[in-house]
Amino acid sequence: MEDLKIKDVNLEISENLERHRTDGFSSSEALVVRRGAPIRVSLQLEGRAFNPTTDLLKVQIMLGVHLYVLMPVTFSKTISYTRWKAYVDRDNLDSQNPSIFISSPASASVGCYTFKMFGITRGTNKKSYAFGKFTLLCNPWCPADVVYIASEDKREEYIQNDSGLLFIGTTMNPVSRPWSFDQFEPGVLEACLKLLQVSPPHQANKKMDYLNRKNPVYISRVVSAMINSEDDCGVLKGKWEGDFKQGVNPSLWTGSGDILTKWAESGFKPVMYGQCWVFAAVMCTVMRVLGIPSRVVTNFNSAHDTNDNLVIEEFYSITGQKLNRSKDSIWNFHVWVECWMTRRDLGFGLDGWQVLDPTPQERSGGVFCCGPAPVKAVKDRRIDLIYDIPFVYAAVNADVHSVILSEGKVVNYSKDTERVGSLICTKAVTFPRLQNITGDYKYIRSPTSTISSRSSRMSEDSTLSRGSSKGVLVVMSLDKTPVAGETVSFTVKVINKQRAAKLMKIHFNAQAKEYNHSPSDTFWETQGVVKLAPMEVKLIRQQILPVQYEDVVGDDLINLAVVLEDLASQEQVLASEEFNIASTQLIIQISNKETIVCDKEQAATVTFTNPFSHMVSGVLTVAGAGLIQGKVQSRILPLLPGGSLKQRITFIPSKVGIKMLQASLALSNVNSTIRGFKMVSVSGA
């Protein structure tokens, strides 16, 4: 009898990509599949046909250079979620080109596999074989996988969506920032897999690393450490002060693809530079590529408690200037990642969203990473559990102690238990808007509490802050949301709580500040004297003009404070708050938006109106995963105050679905970047 000879293996890539919901990776020209689901491959035989009676087929699976499994090909189509299996469908057998189904367990390790398909002729034991390769990812569609998430809408959002919104700014005025996750762009899959290969755990013990990659808890810690470059050849170098001339200003990144591919192409040299939202967005991309549902989360007024006492101290002078006197800090916003997984290592009730923070702040297990910390454990203050729950708990729950100093002595002290973690949010599923998830992390004390009012974007309570002493209560509030190019108007309400007249000295102070630093020098201040009759309530209105803040603030925030001093008793009272100034938006209009199809040129117009009191110029960048290959950039000539420009751009969509076209204008003579986005529905050609 002629020996069975296998000439080649057809990986049936297009069919398998569609079956495994990995067709977004079609540009990689590789077979990308998900664990816990069968892969169909077809044998190309040379010579005679396959005879089920006289021939045997075996499959050898390798992960790296390590033998993973050697198994016979059977005729049983029963799928096992706990072990590897290979079978032939006898009812639909093509003897000349038989189809083999290879099924991995739902707990198989993530990585790049090779397999060898053996054909053996009974009696002679002569073997013929051919090779194949596939990349195996986690499978949130498989109920037996620990990353399974039941909702199809959530799988589309947290795995398949290649664009999203990051939220920055302040609680009172969250700003949505478009971001391209780019997980299906050329080179991104390969970069994410390389990230696992060059990680210190893999380099130290390749076999153990491969075995551990079945567990998303392990994978997420490796990725969290590898996004920053503090301990390894990680993706991003962080920088929060000084100039960015040796790299890219973090505010200018528009997506993850450029960062990941630049890192891989450079031989794994850290890309310069990143800050928290960049670290988080790139990690979200990597986790979505690896098949683990992920989203980017913003914690407004995020505490960094360096001495683990759950208290953040802030110091002010008697004229309302905020002082840099504490190692503790409150970031106006901090951005991290949540990943969805079952936590079998922690027992019952802690499955679901897990906090992971790739921004290098504190070491965990000796390296700069954070998590996965179950959100449910943070809410219940389960600080006895791994990983890093105390750090996350403090970030959303620390108390704030505000202190007024005069000649080094404390003259006033107040406590705020509700400011930290006042709004925690993420992008809503399906829709381009904010979803408030504060209640997932914290117990909301009552419907009328400050947490509730600050955590709702729809709240009409514009109160900034309150300060109180034995004799006086002071309340400061913005008259409306500050907008670039407009006057900042605010009102101070002073309430005399005693039945005696008072003479008060009042100091106002405004300082520009970056979201994660103490404020810089005062750029606006004024003072005066206030006379209060017994039990009187007095309103004091103030304004900061655009010419006073435009050249100082830009994309920064404003720390605004008022200090009142009773001239008779020298008693001091403080009210303060930090806020951002909303910038104008770029307007994007799509031509013929009802007929946008793949592989056909489309046109869009980007419109910008100068809101500033002086001329501006800059560079306009337009990008969009699945819409534009790379970026389109153009220089904007000086534009007079109030002037408008319209910039026409063209693009050719390459992928079907809802895509994001985003534009950003980096101004050259103002520390500000203006952004806008438009969701685009692309249909098949």
mmCIF file of N, CA, C and O in Angstrom, residues 8 111 132 357 379 441 591 646 662 674:
data_model
loop_
_atom_site.group_PDB
_atom_site.id
_atom_site.type_symbol
_atom_site.label_atom_id
_atom_site.label_comp_id
_atom_site.label_asym_id
_atom_site.label_seq_id
_atom_site.Cartn_x
_atom_site.Cartn_y
_atom_site.Cartn_z
ATOM 1 N N ASP A 8 0.962 19.566 2.726
ATOM 2 C CA ASP A 8 0.861 20.893 3.347
ATOM 3 C C ASP A 8 -0.397 20.946 4.210
ATOM 4 O O ASP A 8 -1.248 20.035 4.157
ATOM 5 N N GLY A 111 -0.401 32.723 23.575
ATOM 6 C CA GLY A 111 0.900 32.794 22.934
ATOM 7 C C GLY A 111 0.882 32.299 21.506
ATOM 8 O O GLY A 111 -0.181 32.002 20.932
ATOM 9 N N GLY A 132 2.273 23.944 10.890
ATOM 10 C CA GLY A 132 1.372 25.091 10.879
ATOM 11 C C GLY A 132 1.612 25.945 12.110
ATOM 12 O O GLY A 132 2.260 25.510 13.065
ATOM 13 N N ASP A 357 -3.099 49.339 37.220
ATOM 14 C CA ASP A 357 -2.554 50.676 36.998
ATOM 15 C C ASP A 357 -1.104 50.564 36.523
ATOM 16 O O ASP A 357 -0.201 50.271 37.315
ATOM 17 N N LYS A 379 -14.353 48.422 47.299
ATOM 18 C CA LYS A 379 -15.568 48.975 47.917
ATOM 19 C C LYS A 379 -15.756 48.447 49.330
ATOM 20 O O LYS A 379 -16.181 49.174 50.232
ATOM 21 N N TYR A 441 -17.220 51.664 43.396
ATOM 22 C CA TYR A 441 -16.037 51.770 44.253
ATOM 23 C C TYR A 441 -16.355 52.233 45.665
ATOM 24 O O TYR A 441 -15.613 51.927 46.595
ATOM 25 N N SER A 591 -18.794 64.364 4.468
ATOM 26 C CA SER A 591 -19.554 64.478 3.220
ATOM 27 C C SER A 591 -20.215 63.143 2.894
ATOM 28 O O SER A 591 -19.599 62.080 3.030
ATOM 29 N N LYS A 646 -11.520 76.255 7.756
ATOM 30 C CA LYS A 646 -12.067 74.957 7.353
ATOM 31 C C LYS A 646 -10.975 74.203 6.615
ATOM 32 O O LYS A 646 -10.395 74.714 5.656
ATOM 33 N N GLN A 662 -10.913 61.299 14.383
ATOM 34 C CA GLN A 662 -10.560 62.287 15.405
ATOM 35 C C GLN A 662 -9.562 63.292 14.860
ATOM 36 O O GLN A 662 -8.752 62.993 13.980
ATOM 37 N N ILE A 674 -6.559 71.636 20.952
ATOM 38 C CA ILE A 674 -8.003 71.618 20.706
ATOM 39 C C ILE A 674 -8.336 70.310 19.994
ATOM 40 O O ILE A 674 -7.640 69.912 19.058
#
